[in-house]
mmCIF file of C-alpha atoms and ligand atoms in Angstrom:
data_model
loop_
_atom_site.group_PDB
_atom_site.id
_atom_site.type_symbol
_atom_site.label_atom_id
_atom_site.label_comp_id
_atom_site.label_asym_id
_atom_site.label_seq_id
_atom_site.Cartn_x
_atom_site.Cartn_y
_atom_site.Cartn_z
ATOM 1 C CA MET A 1 -5.946 -20.968 -14.017
ATOM 2 C CA ALA A 2 -7.713 -17.962 -15.516
ATOM 3 C CA MET A 3 -8.681 -14.965 -13.402
ATOM 4 C CA SER A 4 -11.803 -15.309 -11.222
ATOM 5 C CA ALA A 5 -15.106 -14.666 -12.929
ATOM 6 C CA GLY A 6 -16.007 -11.015 -12.491
ATOM 7 C CA TYR A 7 -12.430 -9.963 -11.691
ATOM 8 C CA ILE A 8 -11.818 -6.507 -13.195
ATOM 9 C CA PRO A 9 -8.392 -6.136 -14.824
ATOM 10 C CA PHE A 10 -6.338 -2.909 -14.708
ATOM 11 C CA HIS A 11 -7.122 -0.027 -17.079
ATOM 12 C CA PRO A 12 -5.821 -0.943 -20.562
ATOM 13 C CA HIS A 13 -5.009 2.631 -21.680
ATOM 14 C CA PRO A 14 -4.523 5.069 -18.810
ATOM 15 C CA SER A 15 -4.507 8.743 -19.775
ATOM 16 C CA LYS A 16 -1.350 10.837 -19.666
ATOM 17 C CA PRO A 17 -1.604 12.869 -16.444
ATOM 18 C CA ARG A 18 -1.625 16.661 -16.665
ATOM 19 C CA TYR A 19 0.307 16.792 -13.376
ATOM 20 C CA LYS A 20 4.046 16.219 -13.714
ATOM 21 C CA PRO A 21 5.594 14.675 -10.581
ATOM 22 C CA PRO A 22 8.914 16.058 -9.299
ATOM 23 C CA ALA A 23 12.140 14.347 -10.353
ATOM 24 C CA GLY A 24 12.711 11.126 -8.445
ATOM 25 C CA ALA A 25 9.032 10.564 -7.579
ATOM 26 C CA VAL A 26 8.129 7.251 -5.927
ATOM 27 C CA ASP A 27 4.939 5.244 -6.497
ATOM 28 C CA ALA A 28 4.991 3.825 -2.965
ATOM 29 C CA HIS A 29 2.119 1.350 -3.196
ATOM 30 C CA CYS A 30 1.723 -1.017 -6.110
ATOM 31 C CA HIS A 31 1.733 -4.764 -6.711
ATOM 32 C CA VAL A 32 2.825 -7.390 -9.226
ATOM 33 C CA PHE A 33 0.645 -10.419 -9.974
ATOM 34 C CA GLY A 34 2.353 -13.429 -11.502
ATOM 35 C CA PRO A 35 2.687 -14.090 -14.325
ATOM 36 C CA GLU A 36 1.006 -17.245 -13.168
ATOM 37 C CA ALA A 37 3.097 -19.461 -15.444
ATOM 38 C CA ALA A 38 6.247 -18.370 -13.595
ATOM 39 C CA PHE A 39 4.822 -17.459 -10.188
ATOM 40 C CA PRO A 40 1.624 -19.408 -9.434
ATOM 41 C CA TYR A 41 -1.012 -17.833 -7.200
ATOM 42 C CA ALA A 42 -1.251 -19.217 -3.676
ATOM 43 C CA PRO A 43 -3.740 -22.022 -2.966
ATOM 44 C CA GLU A 44 -5.129 -20.073 0.023
ATOM 45 C CA ARG A 45 -5.809 -16.864 -1.989
ATOM 46 C CA LYS A 46 -9.208 -15.181 -1.760
ATOM 47 C CA TYR A 47 -9.262 -14.034 -5.398
ATOM 48 C CA THR A 48 -7.545 -14.925 -8.667
ATOM 49 C CA PRO A 49 -6.379 -11.782 -10.457
ATOM 50 C CA CYS A 50 -5.267 -11.100 -14.030
ATOM 51 C CA ASP A 51 -1.512 -11.371 -14.523
ATOM 52 C CA ALA A 52 0.133 -7.996 -13.878
ATOM 53 C CA PRO A 53 3.850 -8.574 -14.398
ATOM 54 C CA LYS A 54 6.830 -6.375 -13.572
ATOM 55 C CA GLU A 55 7.349 -5.229 -17.193
ATOM 56 C CA LYS A 56 3.909 -3.656 -17.237
ATOM 57 C CA LEU A 57 4.476 -2.026 -13.864
ATOM 58 C CA PHE A 58 7.787 -0.486 -14.948
ATOM 59 C CA ALA A 59 6.272 0.754 -18.241
ATOM 60 C CA LEU A 60 3.432 2.401 -16.315
ATOM 61 C CA ARG A 61 5.919 4.009 -13.922
ATOM 62 C CA ASP A 62 7.701 5.652 -16.871
ATOM 63 C CA PHE A 63 4.461 6.633 -18.609
ATOM 64 C CA LEU A 64 3.130 8.372 -15.488
ATOM 65 C CA GLY A 65 6.399 10.267 -14.919
ATOM 66 C CA PHE A 66 7.594 8.347 -11.863
ATOM 67 C CA ASP A 67 11.071 7.133 -11.072
ATOM 68 C CA LYS A 68 10.679 4.400 -8.473
ATOM 69 C CA ASN A 69 8.244 1.831 -7.050
ATOM 70 C CA VAL A 70 7.499 0.235 -3.718
ATOM 71 C CA ILE A 71 6.005 -3.168 -4.480
ATOM 72 C CA VAL A 72 3.729 -4.554 -1.786
ATOM 73 C CA GLN A 73 3.195 -8.299 -1.645
ATOM 74 C CA ALA A 74 -0.410 -9.000 -2.683
ATOM 75 C CA SER A 75 -2.556 -11.487 -0.812
ATOM 76 C CA CYS A 76 -3.146 -13.592 -3.952
ATOM 77 C CA HIS A 77 0.513 -14.657 -3.625
ATOM 78 C CA SER A 78 0.203 -15.059 0.154
ATOM 79 C CA LYS A 79 3.595 -15.891 1.726
ATOM 80 C CA ASP A 80 5.308 -16.758 -1.549
ATOM 81 C CA ASN A 81 7.240 -13.535 -2.105
ATOM 82 C CA ARG A 82 9.096 -14.669 -5.250
ATOM 83 C CA ALA A 83 7.205 -12.566 -7.823
ATOM 84 C CA MET A 84 7.740 -9.421 -5.744
ATOM 85 C CA VAL A 85 11.432 -10.191 -5.095
ATOM 86 C CA ASP A 86 11.968 -11.016 -8.778
ATOM 87 C CA ALA A 87 10.560 -7.581 -9.668
ATOM 88 C CA LEU A 88 12.940 -5.930 -7.172
ATOM 89 C CA ASP A 89 15.867 -7.872 -8.625
ATOM 90 C CA SER A 90 14.958 -6.705 -12.155
ATOM 91 C CA SER A 91 14.464 -3.071 -11.236
ATOM 92 C CA GLY A 92 18.091 -1.951 -11.186
ATOM 93 C CA GLY A 93 17.644 -0.485 -7.712
ATOM 94 C CA SER A 94 14.519 1.472 -8.584
ATOM 95 C CA ALA A 95 12.133 -0.686 -6.546
ATOM 96 C CA LYS A 96 11.860 -1.665 -2.896
ATOM 97 C CA GLY A 97 9.437 -4.147 -1.401
ATOM 98 C CA VAL A 98 7.058 -4.996 1.408
ATOM 99 C CA ALA A 99 6.667 -8.726 2.095
ATOM 100 C CA PHE A 100 4.032 -10.938 3.624
ATOM 101 C CA VAL A 101 5.460 -13.577 5.959
ATOM 102 C CA GLY A 102 4.328 -16.096 8.509
ATOM 103 C CA GLU A 103 6.027 -17.186 11.666
ATOM 104 C CA ASP A 104 7.610 -20.030 9.749
ATOM 105 C CA VAL A 105 9.728 -17.621 7.673
ATOM 106 C CA THR A 106 13.377 -18.528 8.118
ATOM 107 C CA ASP A 107 16.205 -16.113 8.877
ATOM 108 C CA ARG A 108 17.675 -17.112 5.544
ATOM 109 C CA GLU A 109 14.522 -16.040 3.734
ATOM 110 C CA LEU A 110 14.476 -12.752 5.621
ATOM 111 C CA GLU A 111 18.094 -12.222 4.616
ATOM 112 C CA TRP A 112 17.284 -13.027 0.955
ATOM 113 C CA MET A 113 14.481 -10.477 0.965
ATOM 114 C CA ASP A 114 16.552 -7.892 2.799
ATOM 115 C CA ARG A 115 19.272 -8.091 0.174
ATOM 116 C CA ALA A 116 16.709 -7.709 -2.602
ATOM 117 C CA GLY A 117 15.401 -4.464 -1.085
ATOM 118 C CA VAL A 118 12.515 -5.530 1.126
ATOM 119 C CA LYS A 119 11.991 -2.909 3.827
ATOM 120 C CA GLY A 120 8.897 -4.081 5.626
ATOM 121 C CA VAL A 121 6.166 -6.634 6.164
ATOM 122 C CA ARG A 122 2.444 -6.180 5.766
ATOM 123 C CA PHE A 123 -0.060 -7.179 8.440
ATOM 124 C CA ASN A 124 -3.413 -7.467 6.687
ATOM 125 C CA PHE A 125 -6.555 -7.330 8.856
ATOM 126 C CA VAL A 126 -9.066 -7.160 6.009
ATOM 127 C CA LYS A 127 -11.170 -10.275 6.463
ATOM 128 C CA ARG A 128 -12.189 -10.637 2.821
ATOM 129 C CA LEU A 129 -8.478 -10.877 1.871
ATOM 130 C CA VAL A 130 -6.751 -13.021 4.498
ATOM 131 C CA ASP A 131 -7.408 -15.514 7.263
ATOM 132 C CA PHE A 132 -7.031 -14.398 10.871
ATOM 133 C CA THR A 133 -3.545 -14.488 12.421
ATOM 134 C CA PRO A 134 -3.301 -14.334 16.239
ATOM 135 C CA ARG A 135 -1.750 -11.149 17.641
ATOM 136 C CA ASP A 136 0.980 -13.035 19.509
ATOM 137 C CA VAL A 137 2.176 -14.510 16.200
ATOM 138 C CA LEU A 138 2.258 -11.040 14.617
ATOM 139 C CA ALA A 139 4.096 -9.673 17.662
ATOM 140 C CA ARG A 140 6.762 -12.356 17.274
ATOM 141 C CA ILE A 141 7.159 -11.553 13.572
ATOM 142 C CA ALA A 142 7.455 -7.855 14.458
ATOM 143 C CA ALA A 143 10.206 -8.620 16.987
ATOM 144 C CA ARG A 144 12.154 -10.522 14.315
ATOM 145 C CA ILE A 145 11.971 -7.874 11.599
ATOM 146 C CA ALA A 146 12.519 -4.833 13.846
ATOM 147 C CA PRO A 147 16.306 -5.352 14.208
ATOM 148 C CA ARG A 148 16.616 -5.177 10.417
ATOM 149 C CA GLY A 149 15.178 -1.655 10.470
ATOM 150 C CA TRP A 150 12.106 -2.885 8.569
ATOM 151 C CA HIS A 151 8.702 -1.361 9.193
ATOM 152 C CA ILE A 152 5.180 -2.772 9.371
ATOM 153 C CA VAL A 153 2.426 -1.843 6.929
ATOM 154 C CA VAL A 154 -1.073 -2.299 8.352
ATOM 155 C CA TYR A 155 -4.169 -2.731 6.206
ATOM 156 C CA PHE A 156 -7.470 -2.620 8.085
ATOM 157 C CA GLU A 157 -10.978 -1.247 7.848
ATOM 158 C CA MET A 158 -11.526 1.929 9.847
ATOM 159 C CA ARG A 159 -14.465 0.492 11.754
ATOM 160 C CA ASP A 160 -12.009 -2.016 13.308
ATOM 161 C CA LEU A 161 -9.482 0.621 14.430
ATOM 162 C CA ALA A 162 -10.713 0.951 18.029
ATOM 163 C CA GLU A 163 -10.145 -2.745 18.560
ATOM 164 C CA LEU A 164 -6.793 -2.842 16.726
ATOM 165 C CA GLU A 165 -5.266 0.338 18.144
ATOM 166 C CA PRO A 166 -3.731 -1.121 21.352
ATOM 167 C CA PHE A 167 -1.951 -3.749 19.251
ATOM 168 C CA PHE A 168 -0.790 -1.211 16.668
ATOM 169 C CA THR A 169 0.655 1.125 19.291
ATOM 170 C CA SER A 170 2.540 -1.773 20.885
ATOM 171 C CA LEU A 171 4.493 -2.463 17.668
ATOM 172 C CA PRO A 172 8.228 -1.797 17.961
ATOM 173 C CA THR A 173 8.741 -0.333 14.464
ATOM 174 C CA THR A 174 7.561 2.440 12.194
ATOM 175 C CA VAL A 175 3.953 1.610 11.257
ATOM 176 C CA VAL A 176 2.581 2.630 7.856
ATOM 177 C CA VAL A 177 -1.194 2.692 7.457
ATOM 178 C CA ASP A 178 -2.621 1.698 4.081
ATOM 179 C CA HIS A 179 -5.164 3.778 2.197
ATOM 180 C CA MET A 180 -5.795 6.574 4.746
ATOM 181 C CA GLY A 181 -7.167 3.999 7.195
ATOM 182 C CA THR A 182 -10.074 3.386 4.744
ATOM 183 C CA PRO A 183 -12.528 6.016 6.047
ATOM 184 C CA ASP A 184 -16.214 5.985 5.176
ATOM 185 C CA VAL A 185 -16.213 9.213 3.166
ATOM 186 C CA SER A 186 -19.975 9.657 3.517
ATOM 187 C CA LYS A 187 -19.385 10.399 7.204
ATOM 188 C CA GLY A 188 -17.066 13.376 6.674
ATOM 189 C CA VAL A 189 -13.535 14.163 7.840
ATOM 190 C CA ASP A 190 -14.700 15.136 11.347
ATOM 191 C CA HIS A 191 -16.514 11.877 12.082
ATOM 192 C CA PRO A 192 -15.307 10.318 15.390
ATOM 193 C CA ASP A 193 -13.795 7.306 13.572
ATOM 194 C CA ASN A 194 -11.617 9.505 11.376
ATOM 195 C CA ALA A 195 -10.846 11.805 14.324
ATOM 196 C CA ARG A 196 -9.621 8.726 16.225
ATOM 197 C CA PHE A 197 -7.288 7.925 13.341
ATOM 198 C CA HIS A 198 -5.917 11.488 13.276
ATOM 199 C CA ARG A 199 -5.368 11.304 17.056
ATOM 200 C CA LEU A 200 -3.397 8.099 16.606
ATOM 201 C CA LEU A 201 -1.100 9.840 14.105
ATOM 202 C CA GLU A 202 -0.805 12.890 16.346
ATOM 203 C CA ARG A 203 0.143 10.927 19.461
ATOM 204 C CA HIS A 204 2.421 8.376 17.847
ATOM 205 C CA GLY A 205 5.206 9.819 15.736
ATOM 206 C CA ASN A 206 6.144 6.359 14.435
ATOM 207 C CA PHE A 207 2.873 6.183 12.432
ATOM 208 C CA TRP A 208 2.867 7.106 8.746
ATOM 209 C CA VAL A 209 -0.022 6.992 6.288
ATOM 210 C CA LYS A 210 -0.512 6.297 2.596
ATOM 211 C CA VAL A 211 -2.808 8.872 1.017
ATOM 212 C CA THR A 212 -3.907 6.348 -1.562
ATOM 213 C CA CYS A 213 -6.958 4.763 -3.147
ATOM 214 C CA PRO A 214 -9.569 7.497 -3.547
ATOM 215 C CA GLU A 215 -11.097 5.100 -6.102
ATOM 216 C CA ARG A 216 -11.826 2.568 -3.346
ATOM 217 C CA MET A 217 -13.560 5.072 -1.063
ATOM 218 C CA THR A 218 -15.382 7.396 -3.407
ATOM 219 C CA LEU A 219 -19.156 7.411 -3.583
ATOM 220 C CA SER A 220 -19.285 10.114 -6.250
ATOM 221 C CA GLY A 221 -16.815 8.422 -8.657
ATOM 222 C CA PRO A 222 -13.983 10.013 -10.636
ATOM 223 C CA PRO A 223 -12.452 12.566 -10.197
ATOM 224 C CA TYR A 224 -13.043 11.594 -6.541
ATOM 225 C CA ASP A 225 -14.099 15.020 -5.236
ATOM 226 C CA ASP A 226 -15.608 13.448 -2.119
ATOM 227 C CA VAL A 227 -12.258 11.914 -1.067
ATOM 228 C CA VAL A 228 -10.126 15.056 -1.544
ATOM 229 C CA PRO A 229 -10.794 16.474 1.980
ATOM 230 C CA PHE A 230 -9.528 13.238 3.577
ATOM 231 C CA GLY A 231 -6.209 13.231 1.715
ATOM 232 C CA ARG A 232 -5.830 16.979 2.047
ATOM 233 C CA ALA A 233 -6.316 16.895 5.836
ATOM 234 C CA LEU A 234 -3.637 14.211 6.248
ATOM 235 C CA VAL A 235 -1.081 15.966 4.011
ATOM 236 C CA GLU A 236 -1.697 19.256 5.790
ATOM 237 C CA ARG A 237 -1.410 17.844 9.314
ATOM 238 C CA PHE A 238 1.305 15.238 8.801
ATOM 239 C CA PRO A 239 3.383 16.484 5.835
ATOM 240 C CA GLU A 240 6.470 14.511 6.866
ATOM 241 C CA ARG A 241 4.674 11.169 7.326
ATOM 242 C CA VAL A 242 2.571 10.790 4.178
ATOM 243 C CA ILE A 243 3.404 8.768 1.083
ATOM 244 C CA TRP A 244 1.469 8.181 -2.137
ATOM 245 C CA GLY A 245 0.972 5.315 -4.592
ATOM 246 C CA THR A 246 -1.170 4.185 -7.508
ATOM 247 C CA ASP A 247 -2.207 0.784 -6.076
ATOM 248 C CA TRP A 248 -1.767 -0.578 -9.622
ATOM 249 C CA PRO A 249 -3.030 -3.136 -10.747
ATOM 250 C CA HIS A 250 -5.915 -2.269 -8.408
ATOM 251 C CA PRO A 251 -6.960 -5.606 -6.906
ATOM 252 C CA ASN A 252 -10.650 -6.303 -6.475
ATOM 253 C CA MET A 253 -12.256 -3.196 -7.895
ATOM 254 C CA LYS A 254 -16.011 -3.613 -7.859
ATOM 255 C CA GLN A 255 -17.118 -1.566 -10.856
ATOM 256 C CA ALA A 256 -14.283 -0.321 -13.042
ATOM 257 C CA ALA A 257 -10.515 -0.106 -12.986
ATOM 258 C CA PRO A 258 -9.381 3.451 -12.304
ATOM 259 C CA ASP A 259 -7.519 5.463 -14.922
ATOM 260 C CA ASP A 260 -4.023 5.724 -13.425
ATOM 261 C CA GLY A 261 -3.474 9.098 -15.113
ATOM 262 C CA MET A 262 -6.499 10.439 -13.277
ATOM 263 C CA LEU A 263 -5.099 9.129 -9.978
ATOM 264 C CA VAL A 264 -1.881 11.074 -10.599
ATOM 265 C CA ASP A 265 -3.944 14.186 -11.296
ATOM 266 C CA HIS A 266 -5.447 13.757 -7.818
ATOM 267 C CA ILE A 267 -2.037 14.511 -6.224
ATOM 268 C CA PRO A 268 -2.036 18.334 -6.528
ATOM 269 C CA ARG A 269 -5.571 18.413 -5.119
ATOM 270 C CA ILE A 270 -4.425 16.842 -1.841
ATOM 271 C CA ALA A 271 -0.933 18.390 -1.875
ATOM 272 C CA PRO A 272 -1.259 21.779 -3.606
ATOM 273 C CA ALA A 273 2.114 23.271 -2.545
ATOM 274 C CA ALA A 274 5.309 22.264 -4.340
ATOM 275 C CA ALA A 275 6.996 21.561 -0.981
ATOM 276 C CA GLU A 276 4.151 19.218 -0.002
ATOM 277 C CA GLN A 277 4.435 17.368 -3.308
ATOM 278 C CA GLU A 278 8.189 17.035 -2.951
ATOM 279 C CA ALA A 279 7.802 15.546 0.559
ATOM 280 C CA LEU A 280 4.918 13.261 -0.417
ATOM 281 C CA LEU A 281 6.489 11.868 -3.578
ATOM 282 C CA VAL A 282 10.244 12.092 -2.986
ATOM 283 C CA GLY A 283 11.506 13.088 0.483
ATOM 284 C CA ASN A 284 9.231 10.893 2.612
ATOM 285 C CA PRO A 285 9.349 7.655 0.584
ATOM 286 C CA MET A 286 13.106 8.047 0.119
ATOM 287 C CA ARG A 287 13.551 8.346 3.894
ATOM 288 C CA LEU A 288 11.407 5.294 4.527
ATOM 289 C CA TYR A 289 12.651 3.010 1.738
ATOM 290 C CA TRP A 290 16.020 4.183 0.424
ATOM 291 C CA SER A 291 17.916 5.435 3.489
HETATM 292 C C1 LIG B 301 -4.705 -3.030 -1.918
HETATM 293 C C2 LIG B 301 -5.951 -3.670 -1.893
HETATM 294 C C3 LIG B 301 -6.495 -4.876 -1.861
HETATM 295 C C4 LIG B 301 -5.882 -6.128 -1.976
HETATM 296 C C5 LIG B 301 -4.673 -6.430 -1.569
HETATM 297 O O1 LIG B 301 -3.034 -7.864 -0.965
HETATM 298 C C6 LIG B 301 -4.078 -7.756 -1.568
HETATM 299 O O2 LIG B 301 -4.641 -8.667 -2.132
HETATM 300 O O3 LIG B 301 -3.900 -5.509 -1.084
HETATM 301 C C7 LIG B 301 -7.941 -4.875 -1.681
HETATM 302 O O4 LIG B 301 -8.624 -5.739 -2.257
HETATM 303 O O5 LIG B 301 -8.459 -3.993 -0.977
HETATM 304 O O6 LIG B 301 -4.723 -1.947 -2.353
HETATM 305 O O7 LIG B 301 -3.632 -3.286 -1.496
#
């Protein structure tokens, strides 16, 4: 099946970034899609993407000056983690993964993923991407993955945080929040919703955050000036619990695929000091995924 009508593929020729990441830098949020001929998309998916196979991901990693990837299972593959695990298996140890599982996942499957380098599961609360899963089911999944030392990645919309927070703080693992908690950047860094998110990070040392996806939040467009204060505030306040990623191949962009080189050039704007960059791109993701 071809990609959905209107689906915007990734940028065909990203620019070479001016910013050079430190040695060993990790792109800690990206995906692989298909190829469909080998790894069909899930029947329950909410969108059909373009194929974005591992070879293209690894070539982009090298082109952008990165060393490693964390590949997050995308909702178009639902609970079939084979494309992601295949990419880990082909990476020669330079990729780790985050899976999507249901309660029906077997211990054998968890073991298979663990051996391949999966380090966490993603709980997705974004209604346009996944169907609702009851909290007690998620809690049981959390209890099964916690003994493996895996963490939980949560993807939600900031307006839902108040309702989700009691569940999030009850989780028994490290919790990694996708895309800065998806703030509404028109409201400003000090808006009560964003302040609530900062308080959560302040009070709960097991919460980490991905300072990713300015292209999803910007109202002013590239080079994403309006999103810089949000990333900057998080790096400044929580330098040991931030990680960064491209989000390649950028599922579900509404207008245009971002230029990945431009996303890399966003890094020194949110993490100006060399020590901040080293923590964001090397020290923190290595602690979370390779230790
Ligand atoms: C992302 C974003 C999205 C999609 C998925 O799993 C997915 O399908 O993650 C999105 O459309 O916001 O960056 O991970």
